[in-house]
GROMACS .gro file of C-alpha atoms in nm:
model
  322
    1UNK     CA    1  -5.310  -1.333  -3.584
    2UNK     CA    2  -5.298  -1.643  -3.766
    3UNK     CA    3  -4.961  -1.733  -3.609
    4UNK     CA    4  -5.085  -1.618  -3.284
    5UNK     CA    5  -5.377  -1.871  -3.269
    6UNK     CA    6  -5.121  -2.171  -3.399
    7UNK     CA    7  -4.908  -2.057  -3.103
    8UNK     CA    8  -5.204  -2.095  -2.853
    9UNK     CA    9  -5.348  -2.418  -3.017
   10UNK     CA   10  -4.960  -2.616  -2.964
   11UNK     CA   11  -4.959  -2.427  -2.607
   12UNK     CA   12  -5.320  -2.567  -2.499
   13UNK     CA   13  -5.206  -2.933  -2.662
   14UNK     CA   14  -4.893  -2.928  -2.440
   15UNK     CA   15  -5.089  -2.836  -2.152
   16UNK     CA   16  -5.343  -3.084  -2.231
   17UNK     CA   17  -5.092  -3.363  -2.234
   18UNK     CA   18  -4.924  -3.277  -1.951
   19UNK     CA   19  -5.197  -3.226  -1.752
   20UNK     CA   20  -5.306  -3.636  -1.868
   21UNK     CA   21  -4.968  -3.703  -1.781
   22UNK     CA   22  -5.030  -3.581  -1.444
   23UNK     CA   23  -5.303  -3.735  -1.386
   24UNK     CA   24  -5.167  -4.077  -1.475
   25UNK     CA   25  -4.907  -4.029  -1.261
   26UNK     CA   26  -5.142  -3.942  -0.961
   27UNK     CA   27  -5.332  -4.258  -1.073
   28UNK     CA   28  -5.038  -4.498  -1.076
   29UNK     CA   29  -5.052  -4.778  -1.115
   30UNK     CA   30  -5.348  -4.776  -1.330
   31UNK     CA   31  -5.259  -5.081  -1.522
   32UNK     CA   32  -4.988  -5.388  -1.531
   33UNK     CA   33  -4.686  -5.349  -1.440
   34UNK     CA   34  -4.391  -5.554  -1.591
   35UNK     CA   35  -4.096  -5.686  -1.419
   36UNK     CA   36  -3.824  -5.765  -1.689
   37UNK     CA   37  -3.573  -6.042  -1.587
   38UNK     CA   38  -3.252  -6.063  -1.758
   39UNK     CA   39  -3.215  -6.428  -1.603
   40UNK     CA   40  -3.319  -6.768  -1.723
   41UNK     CA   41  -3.652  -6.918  -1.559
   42UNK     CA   42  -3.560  -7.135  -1.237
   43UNK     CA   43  -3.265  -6.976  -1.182
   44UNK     CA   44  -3.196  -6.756  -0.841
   45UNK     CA   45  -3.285  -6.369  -0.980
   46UNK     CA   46  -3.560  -6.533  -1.141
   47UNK     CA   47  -3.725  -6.647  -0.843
   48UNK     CA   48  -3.616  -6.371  -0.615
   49UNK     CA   49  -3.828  -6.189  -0.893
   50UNK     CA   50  -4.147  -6.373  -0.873
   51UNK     CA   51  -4.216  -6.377  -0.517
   52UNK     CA   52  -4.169  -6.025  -0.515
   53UNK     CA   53  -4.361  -5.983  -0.817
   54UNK     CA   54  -4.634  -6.140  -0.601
   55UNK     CA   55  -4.583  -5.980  -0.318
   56UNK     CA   56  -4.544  -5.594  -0.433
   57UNK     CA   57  -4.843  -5.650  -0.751
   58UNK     CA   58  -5.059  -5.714  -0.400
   59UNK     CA   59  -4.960  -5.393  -0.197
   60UNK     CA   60  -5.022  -5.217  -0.523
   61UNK     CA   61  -5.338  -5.316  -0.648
   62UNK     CA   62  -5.233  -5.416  -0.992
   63UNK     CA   63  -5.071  -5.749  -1.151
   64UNK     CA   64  -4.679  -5.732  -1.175
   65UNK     CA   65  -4.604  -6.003  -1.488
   66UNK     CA   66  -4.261  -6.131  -1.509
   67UNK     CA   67  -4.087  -6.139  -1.845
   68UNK     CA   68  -3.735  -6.367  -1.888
   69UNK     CA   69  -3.478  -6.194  -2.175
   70UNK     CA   70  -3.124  -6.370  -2.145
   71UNK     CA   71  -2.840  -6.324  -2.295
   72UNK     CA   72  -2.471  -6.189  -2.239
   73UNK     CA   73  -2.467  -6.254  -1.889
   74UNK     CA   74  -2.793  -5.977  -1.826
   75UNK     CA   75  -2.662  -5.738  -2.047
   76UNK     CA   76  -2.919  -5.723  -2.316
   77UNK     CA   77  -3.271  -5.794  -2.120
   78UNK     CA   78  -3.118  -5.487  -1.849
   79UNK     CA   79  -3.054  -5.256  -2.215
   80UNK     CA   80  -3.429  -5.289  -2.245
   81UNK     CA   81  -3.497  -5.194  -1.965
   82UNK     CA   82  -3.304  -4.879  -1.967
   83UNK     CA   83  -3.444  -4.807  -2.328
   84UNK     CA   84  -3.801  -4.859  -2.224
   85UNK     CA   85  -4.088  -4.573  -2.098
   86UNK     CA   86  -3.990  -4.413  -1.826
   87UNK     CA   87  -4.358  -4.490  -1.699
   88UNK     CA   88  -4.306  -4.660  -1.362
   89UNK     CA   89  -4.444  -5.013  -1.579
   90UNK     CA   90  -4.157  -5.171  -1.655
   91UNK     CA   91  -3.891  -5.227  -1.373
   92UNK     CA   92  -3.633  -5.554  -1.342
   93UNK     CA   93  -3.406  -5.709  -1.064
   94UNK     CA   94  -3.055  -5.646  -1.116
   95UNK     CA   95  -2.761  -5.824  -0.982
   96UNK     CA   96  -2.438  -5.728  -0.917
   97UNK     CA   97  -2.345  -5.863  -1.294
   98UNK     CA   98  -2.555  -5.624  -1.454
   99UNK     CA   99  -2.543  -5.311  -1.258
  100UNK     CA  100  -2.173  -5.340  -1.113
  101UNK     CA  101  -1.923  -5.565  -1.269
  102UNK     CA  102  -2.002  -5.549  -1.636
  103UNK     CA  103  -1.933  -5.180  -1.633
  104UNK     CA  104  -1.600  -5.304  -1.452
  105UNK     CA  105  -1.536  -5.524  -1.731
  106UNK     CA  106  -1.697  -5.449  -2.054
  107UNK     CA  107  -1.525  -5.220  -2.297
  108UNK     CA  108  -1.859  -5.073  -2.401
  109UNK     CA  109  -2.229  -5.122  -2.264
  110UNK     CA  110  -2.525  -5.022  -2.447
  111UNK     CA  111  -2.666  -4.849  -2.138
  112UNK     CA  112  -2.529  -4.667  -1.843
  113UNK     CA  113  -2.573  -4.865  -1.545
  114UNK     CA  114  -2.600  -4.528  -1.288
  115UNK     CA  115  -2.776  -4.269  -1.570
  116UNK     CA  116  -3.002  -4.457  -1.742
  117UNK     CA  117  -3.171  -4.600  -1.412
  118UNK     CA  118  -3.337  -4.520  -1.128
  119UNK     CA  119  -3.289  -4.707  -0.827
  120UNK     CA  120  -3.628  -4.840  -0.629
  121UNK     CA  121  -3.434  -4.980  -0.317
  122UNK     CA  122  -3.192  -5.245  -0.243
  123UNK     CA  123  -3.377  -5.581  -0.183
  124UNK     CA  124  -3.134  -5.779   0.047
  125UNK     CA  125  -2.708  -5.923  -0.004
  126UNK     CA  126  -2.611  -6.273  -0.091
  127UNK     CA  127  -2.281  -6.412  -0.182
  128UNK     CA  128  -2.180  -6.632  -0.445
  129UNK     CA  129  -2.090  -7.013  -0.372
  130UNK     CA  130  -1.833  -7.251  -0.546
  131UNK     CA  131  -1.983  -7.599  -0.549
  132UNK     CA  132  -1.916  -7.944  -0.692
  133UNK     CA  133  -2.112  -8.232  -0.824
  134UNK     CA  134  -2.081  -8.489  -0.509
  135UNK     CA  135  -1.809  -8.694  -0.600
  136UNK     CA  136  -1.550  -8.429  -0.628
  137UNK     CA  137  -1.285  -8.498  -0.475
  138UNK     CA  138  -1.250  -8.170  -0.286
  139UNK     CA  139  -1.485  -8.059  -0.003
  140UNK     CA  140  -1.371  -7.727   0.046
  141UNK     CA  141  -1.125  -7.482  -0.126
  142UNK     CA  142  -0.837  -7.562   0.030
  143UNK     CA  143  -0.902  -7.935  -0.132
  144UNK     CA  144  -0.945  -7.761  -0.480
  145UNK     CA  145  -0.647  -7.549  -0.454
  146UNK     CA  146  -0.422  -7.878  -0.350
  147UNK     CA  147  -0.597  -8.053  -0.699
  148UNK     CA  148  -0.484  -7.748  -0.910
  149UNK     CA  149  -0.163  -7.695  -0.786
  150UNK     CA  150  -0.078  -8.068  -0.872
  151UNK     CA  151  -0.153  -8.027  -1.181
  152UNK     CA  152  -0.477  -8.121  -1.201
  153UNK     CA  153  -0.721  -7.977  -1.486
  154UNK     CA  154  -0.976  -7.815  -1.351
  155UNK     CA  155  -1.324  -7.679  -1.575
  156UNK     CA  156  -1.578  -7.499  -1.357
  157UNK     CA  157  -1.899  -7.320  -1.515
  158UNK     CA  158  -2.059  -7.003  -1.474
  159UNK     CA  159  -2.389  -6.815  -1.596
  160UNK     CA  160  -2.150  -6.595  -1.859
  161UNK     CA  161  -1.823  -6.421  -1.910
  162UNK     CA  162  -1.825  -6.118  -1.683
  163UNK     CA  163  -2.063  -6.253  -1.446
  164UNK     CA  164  -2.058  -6.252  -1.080
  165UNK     CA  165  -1.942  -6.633  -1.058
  166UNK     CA  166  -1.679  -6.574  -1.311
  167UNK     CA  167  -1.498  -6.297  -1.126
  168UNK     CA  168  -1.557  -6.490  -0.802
  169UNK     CA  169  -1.421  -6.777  -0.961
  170UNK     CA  170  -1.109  -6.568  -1.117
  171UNK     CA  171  -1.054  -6.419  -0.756
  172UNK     CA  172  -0.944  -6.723  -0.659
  173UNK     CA  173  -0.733  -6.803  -0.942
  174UNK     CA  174  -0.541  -6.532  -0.878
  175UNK     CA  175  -0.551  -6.500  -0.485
  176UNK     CA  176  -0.427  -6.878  -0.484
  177UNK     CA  177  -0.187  -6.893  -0.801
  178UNK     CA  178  -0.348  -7.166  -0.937
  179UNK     CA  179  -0.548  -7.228  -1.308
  180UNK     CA  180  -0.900  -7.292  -1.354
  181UNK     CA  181  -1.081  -7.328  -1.708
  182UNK     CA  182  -1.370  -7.161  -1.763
  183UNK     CA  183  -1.727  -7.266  -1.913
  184UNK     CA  184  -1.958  -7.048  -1.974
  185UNK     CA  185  -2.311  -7.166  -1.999
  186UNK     CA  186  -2.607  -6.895  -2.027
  187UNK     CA  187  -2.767  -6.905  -1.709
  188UNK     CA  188  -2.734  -7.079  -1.343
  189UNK     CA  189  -2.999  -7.289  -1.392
  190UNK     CA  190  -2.812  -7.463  -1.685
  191UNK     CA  191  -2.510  -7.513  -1.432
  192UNK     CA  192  -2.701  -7.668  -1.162
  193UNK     CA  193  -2.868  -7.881  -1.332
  194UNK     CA  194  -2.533  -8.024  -1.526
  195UNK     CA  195  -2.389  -8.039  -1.180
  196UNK     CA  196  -2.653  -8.299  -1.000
  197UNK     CA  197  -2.638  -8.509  -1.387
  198UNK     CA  198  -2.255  -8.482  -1.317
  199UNK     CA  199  -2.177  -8.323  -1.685
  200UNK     CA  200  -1.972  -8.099  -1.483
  201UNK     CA  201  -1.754  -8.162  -1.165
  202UNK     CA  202  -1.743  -7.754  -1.035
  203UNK     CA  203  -1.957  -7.439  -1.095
  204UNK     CA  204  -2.016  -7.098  -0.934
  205UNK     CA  205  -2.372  -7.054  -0.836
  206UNK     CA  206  -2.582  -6.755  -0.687
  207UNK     CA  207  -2.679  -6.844  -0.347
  208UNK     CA  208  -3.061  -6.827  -0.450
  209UNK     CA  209  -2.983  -7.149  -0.648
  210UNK     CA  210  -2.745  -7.321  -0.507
  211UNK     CA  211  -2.898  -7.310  -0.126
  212UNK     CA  212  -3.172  -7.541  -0.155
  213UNK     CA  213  -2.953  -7.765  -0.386
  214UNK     CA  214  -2.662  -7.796  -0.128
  215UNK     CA  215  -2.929  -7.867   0.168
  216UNK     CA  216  -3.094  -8.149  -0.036
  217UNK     CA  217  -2.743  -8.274  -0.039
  218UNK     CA  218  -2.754  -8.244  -0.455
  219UNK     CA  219  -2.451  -8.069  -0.451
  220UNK     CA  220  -2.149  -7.962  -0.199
  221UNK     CA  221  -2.050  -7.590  -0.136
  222UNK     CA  222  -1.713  -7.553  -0.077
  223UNK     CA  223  -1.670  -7.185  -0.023
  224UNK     CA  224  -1.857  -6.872  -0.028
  225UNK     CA  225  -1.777  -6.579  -0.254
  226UNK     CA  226  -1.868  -6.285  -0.012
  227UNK     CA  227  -2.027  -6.283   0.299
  228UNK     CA  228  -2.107  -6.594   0.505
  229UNK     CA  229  -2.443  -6.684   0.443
  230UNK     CA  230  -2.730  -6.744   0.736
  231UNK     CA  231  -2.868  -6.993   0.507
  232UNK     CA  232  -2.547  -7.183   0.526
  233UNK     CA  233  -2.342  -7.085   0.808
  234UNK     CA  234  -2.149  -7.383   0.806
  235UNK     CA  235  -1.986  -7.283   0.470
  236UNK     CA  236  -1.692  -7.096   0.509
  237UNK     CA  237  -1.597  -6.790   0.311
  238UNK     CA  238  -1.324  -6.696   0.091
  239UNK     CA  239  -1.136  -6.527   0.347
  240UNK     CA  240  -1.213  -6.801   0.611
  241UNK     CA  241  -0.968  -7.032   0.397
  242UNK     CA  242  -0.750  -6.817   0.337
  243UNK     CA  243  -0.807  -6.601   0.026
  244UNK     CA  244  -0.776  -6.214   0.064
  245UNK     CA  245  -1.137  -6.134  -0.010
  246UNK     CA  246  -1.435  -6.026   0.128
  247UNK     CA  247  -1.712  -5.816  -0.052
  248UNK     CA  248  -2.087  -5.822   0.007
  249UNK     CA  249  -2.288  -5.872  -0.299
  250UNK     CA  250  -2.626  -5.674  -0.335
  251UNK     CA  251  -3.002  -5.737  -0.568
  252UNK     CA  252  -3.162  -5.422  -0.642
  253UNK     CA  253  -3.483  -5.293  -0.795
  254UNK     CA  254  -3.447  -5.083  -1.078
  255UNK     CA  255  -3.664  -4.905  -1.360
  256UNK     CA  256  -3.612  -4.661  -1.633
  257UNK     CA  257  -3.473  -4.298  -1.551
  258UNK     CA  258  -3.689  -4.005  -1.521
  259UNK     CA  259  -3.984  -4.222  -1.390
  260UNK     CA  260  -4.250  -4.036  -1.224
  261UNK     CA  261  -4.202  -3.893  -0.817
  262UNK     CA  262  -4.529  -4.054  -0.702
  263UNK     CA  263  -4.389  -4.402  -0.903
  264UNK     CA  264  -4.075  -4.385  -0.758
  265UNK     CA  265  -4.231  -4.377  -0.386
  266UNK     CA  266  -4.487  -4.606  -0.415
  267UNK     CA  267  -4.242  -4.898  -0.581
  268UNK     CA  268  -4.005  -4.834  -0.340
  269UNK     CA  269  -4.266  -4.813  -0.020
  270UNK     CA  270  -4.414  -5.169  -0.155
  271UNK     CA  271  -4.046  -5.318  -0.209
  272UNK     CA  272  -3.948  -5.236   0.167
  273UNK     CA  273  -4.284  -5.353   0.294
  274UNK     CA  274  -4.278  -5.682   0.099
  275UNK     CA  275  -3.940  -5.742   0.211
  276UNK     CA  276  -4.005  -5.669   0.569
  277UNK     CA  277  -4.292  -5.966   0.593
  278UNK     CA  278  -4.163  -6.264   0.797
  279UNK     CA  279  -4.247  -6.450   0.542
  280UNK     CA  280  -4.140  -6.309   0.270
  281UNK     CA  281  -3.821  -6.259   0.494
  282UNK     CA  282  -3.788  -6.649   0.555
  283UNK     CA  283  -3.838  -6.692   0.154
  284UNK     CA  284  -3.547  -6.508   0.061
  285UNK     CA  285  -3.325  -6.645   0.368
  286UNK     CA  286  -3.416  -6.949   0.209
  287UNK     CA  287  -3.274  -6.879  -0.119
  288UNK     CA  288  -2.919  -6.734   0.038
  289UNK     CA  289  -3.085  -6.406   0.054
  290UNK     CA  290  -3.054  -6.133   0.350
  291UNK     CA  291  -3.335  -5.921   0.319
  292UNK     CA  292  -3.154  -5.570   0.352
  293UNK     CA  293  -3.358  -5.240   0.258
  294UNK     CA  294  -3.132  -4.996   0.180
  295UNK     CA  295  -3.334  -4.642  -0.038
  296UNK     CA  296  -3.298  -4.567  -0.382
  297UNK     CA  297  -3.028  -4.268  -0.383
  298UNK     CA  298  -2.827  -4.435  -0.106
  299UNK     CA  299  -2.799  -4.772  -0.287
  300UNK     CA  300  -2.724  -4.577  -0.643
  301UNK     CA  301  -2.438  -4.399  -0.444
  302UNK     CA  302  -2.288  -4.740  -0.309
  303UNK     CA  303  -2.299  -4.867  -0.690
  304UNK     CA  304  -2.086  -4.584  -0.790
  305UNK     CA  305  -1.851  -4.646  -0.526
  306UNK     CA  306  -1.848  -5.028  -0.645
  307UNK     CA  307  -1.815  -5.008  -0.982
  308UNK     CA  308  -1.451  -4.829  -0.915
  309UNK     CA  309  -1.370  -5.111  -0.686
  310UNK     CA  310  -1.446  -5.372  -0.908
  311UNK     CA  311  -1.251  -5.224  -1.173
  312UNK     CA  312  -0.942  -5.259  -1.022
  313UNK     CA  313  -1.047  -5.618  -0.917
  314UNK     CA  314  -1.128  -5.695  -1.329
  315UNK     CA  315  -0.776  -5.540  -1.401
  316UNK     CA  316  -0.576  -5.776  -1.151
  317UNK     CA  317  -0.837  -6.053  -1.301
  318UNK     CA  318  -0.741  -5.975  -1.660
  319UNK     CA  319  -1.110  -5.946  -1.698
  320UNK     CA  320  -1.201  -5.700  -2.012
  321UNK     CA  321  -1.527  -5.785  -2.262
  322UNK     CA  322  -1.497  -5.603  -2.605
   0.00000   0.00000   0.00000
């Protein structure tokens, strides 16, 4: 009897709890929600971020509060992420970096970028520009490849090994034969800002950052990594001059697996609709950014399908991270 009424006791606890469960669930969001940002402050996923922070905490009814954790090119704030409550209360903007080519290039990650996530929805694609301080002596890649192949010695900066500027920068190293030495500074911000002091004559720069820099005349693109942009369609891509590549380069919202149903939907319904404002639309265009829905299990199949690609594109790249 006694073991009986234990039983029933644990039974009507479980029940209990899952029943509060449900009902938070059915209540969300019921408190703050934070957006985790494995970028520095200023830089383009940081600000890509915050308006939507804005936007989204205002179809939902509660405050979204942004929180910046750097490091190893968004590798560690994005292992948070996966390791925190699988609430709905903690989600982050990932980049292709963190999602798609560091499980092309790292030996081992402390999280699984498809297994430990859920996908909210695909915010919009950008591409990746290769600029110079203004008196380089190159104005587009063609220039830059003549430099190097005389001999020149070229340093160019990115926001981390593995990150989407370094590969983008390493395409071209090996599409055009040529040698460029890497810098790696910890976040895009840093780069752009060493750029206009002229500390550094050539950097790779998410199109978020770089955009408003190049149209203040700060700095000159000379070539986009991906896609031409509609924020600068007089910047010619990759393949326009003459290198074999062309790719189109994705932000995403993410959050912990196993999050709630009802979480799930209503991030992912207040993503699209913020996205969809014409203003919000013009923002982003603004930054380099194509606003560019795409749903949750769609988008998480299209990062499977790029992390194989990418692989072979960090073996020809002699890109590996132990």
């Amino acid at each position: 009897m006694k073991y009986r009424t234990t039983l029933l006791t644990l039974l009507m606890l479980v029940l209990a709890t899952c029943s509060v469960r449900a009902q938070d669930a059915a209540d969300y969001p019921s408190r703050k929600i934070k957006m985790l940002l494995p970028y520095a402050a200023g830089g383009g996923g940081d600000v890509i971020g915050r308006l939507l922070a804005d936007k989204m905490g205002k179809r939902l009814g509660q405050t979204i509060f942004v929180e910046n954790r750097t490091g190893a090119a968004g590798t560690i704030g994005t292992q948070m992420v996966a390791t925190s409550p699988a609430d709905g209360y903690t989600i982050m903007i990932g980049g292709m970096t963190t999602h798609v080519l560091a499980p092309a290039s790292y030996a081992s990650l402390p999280y699984d970028p498809i297994k430990d996530f859920a996908v909210i929805g695909r915010i919009g694609t950008s591409a990746i520009l290769m600029v110079a301080s203004k008196d380089f002596p190159a104005s587009d890649l063609r220039g830059l490849i003549a430099m190097a192949k005389k001999g020149d010695q070229i340093q160019y900066g990115s926001w981390g090994v593995g990150s989407t500027g370094h590969f983008c920068a390493e395409i071209l190293s090996q599409k055009a034969g040529i040698k460029l030495e890497h810098v790696p500074f910890s976040g895009a911000s840093k780069i752009a800002n060493d750029l206009i002091g002229g500390h550094i004559s050539l950097g790779t720069l998410d199109m978020a950052t770089a955009t408003p820099l190049v149209k203040d005349g700060k700095v000159k693109a000379l070539g986009t990594c991906g896609d031409r942009s509609p924020s600068l369609p007089e910047v010619a891509t990759y393949k326009d001059q003459g290198i074999d590549f062309e790719r189109s380069l994705s932000w995403v919202m993410y959050a912990p697996a196993g999050i709630p149903d009802i979480a799930a939907k209503k991030l992912s319904a207040a993503l699209q609709e913020s996205i969809a404002e014409a203003d919000m639309t013009e923002r982003l265009l603004a930054l380099g950014v194509t606003a560019d829905f795409i749903p949750g299990d769609r988008q998480r199949d299209i990062n499977v399908r790029d992390i194989e690609a990418w692989k072979v594109v960090a073996r020809e790249a002699k890109i590996e991270i132990k």
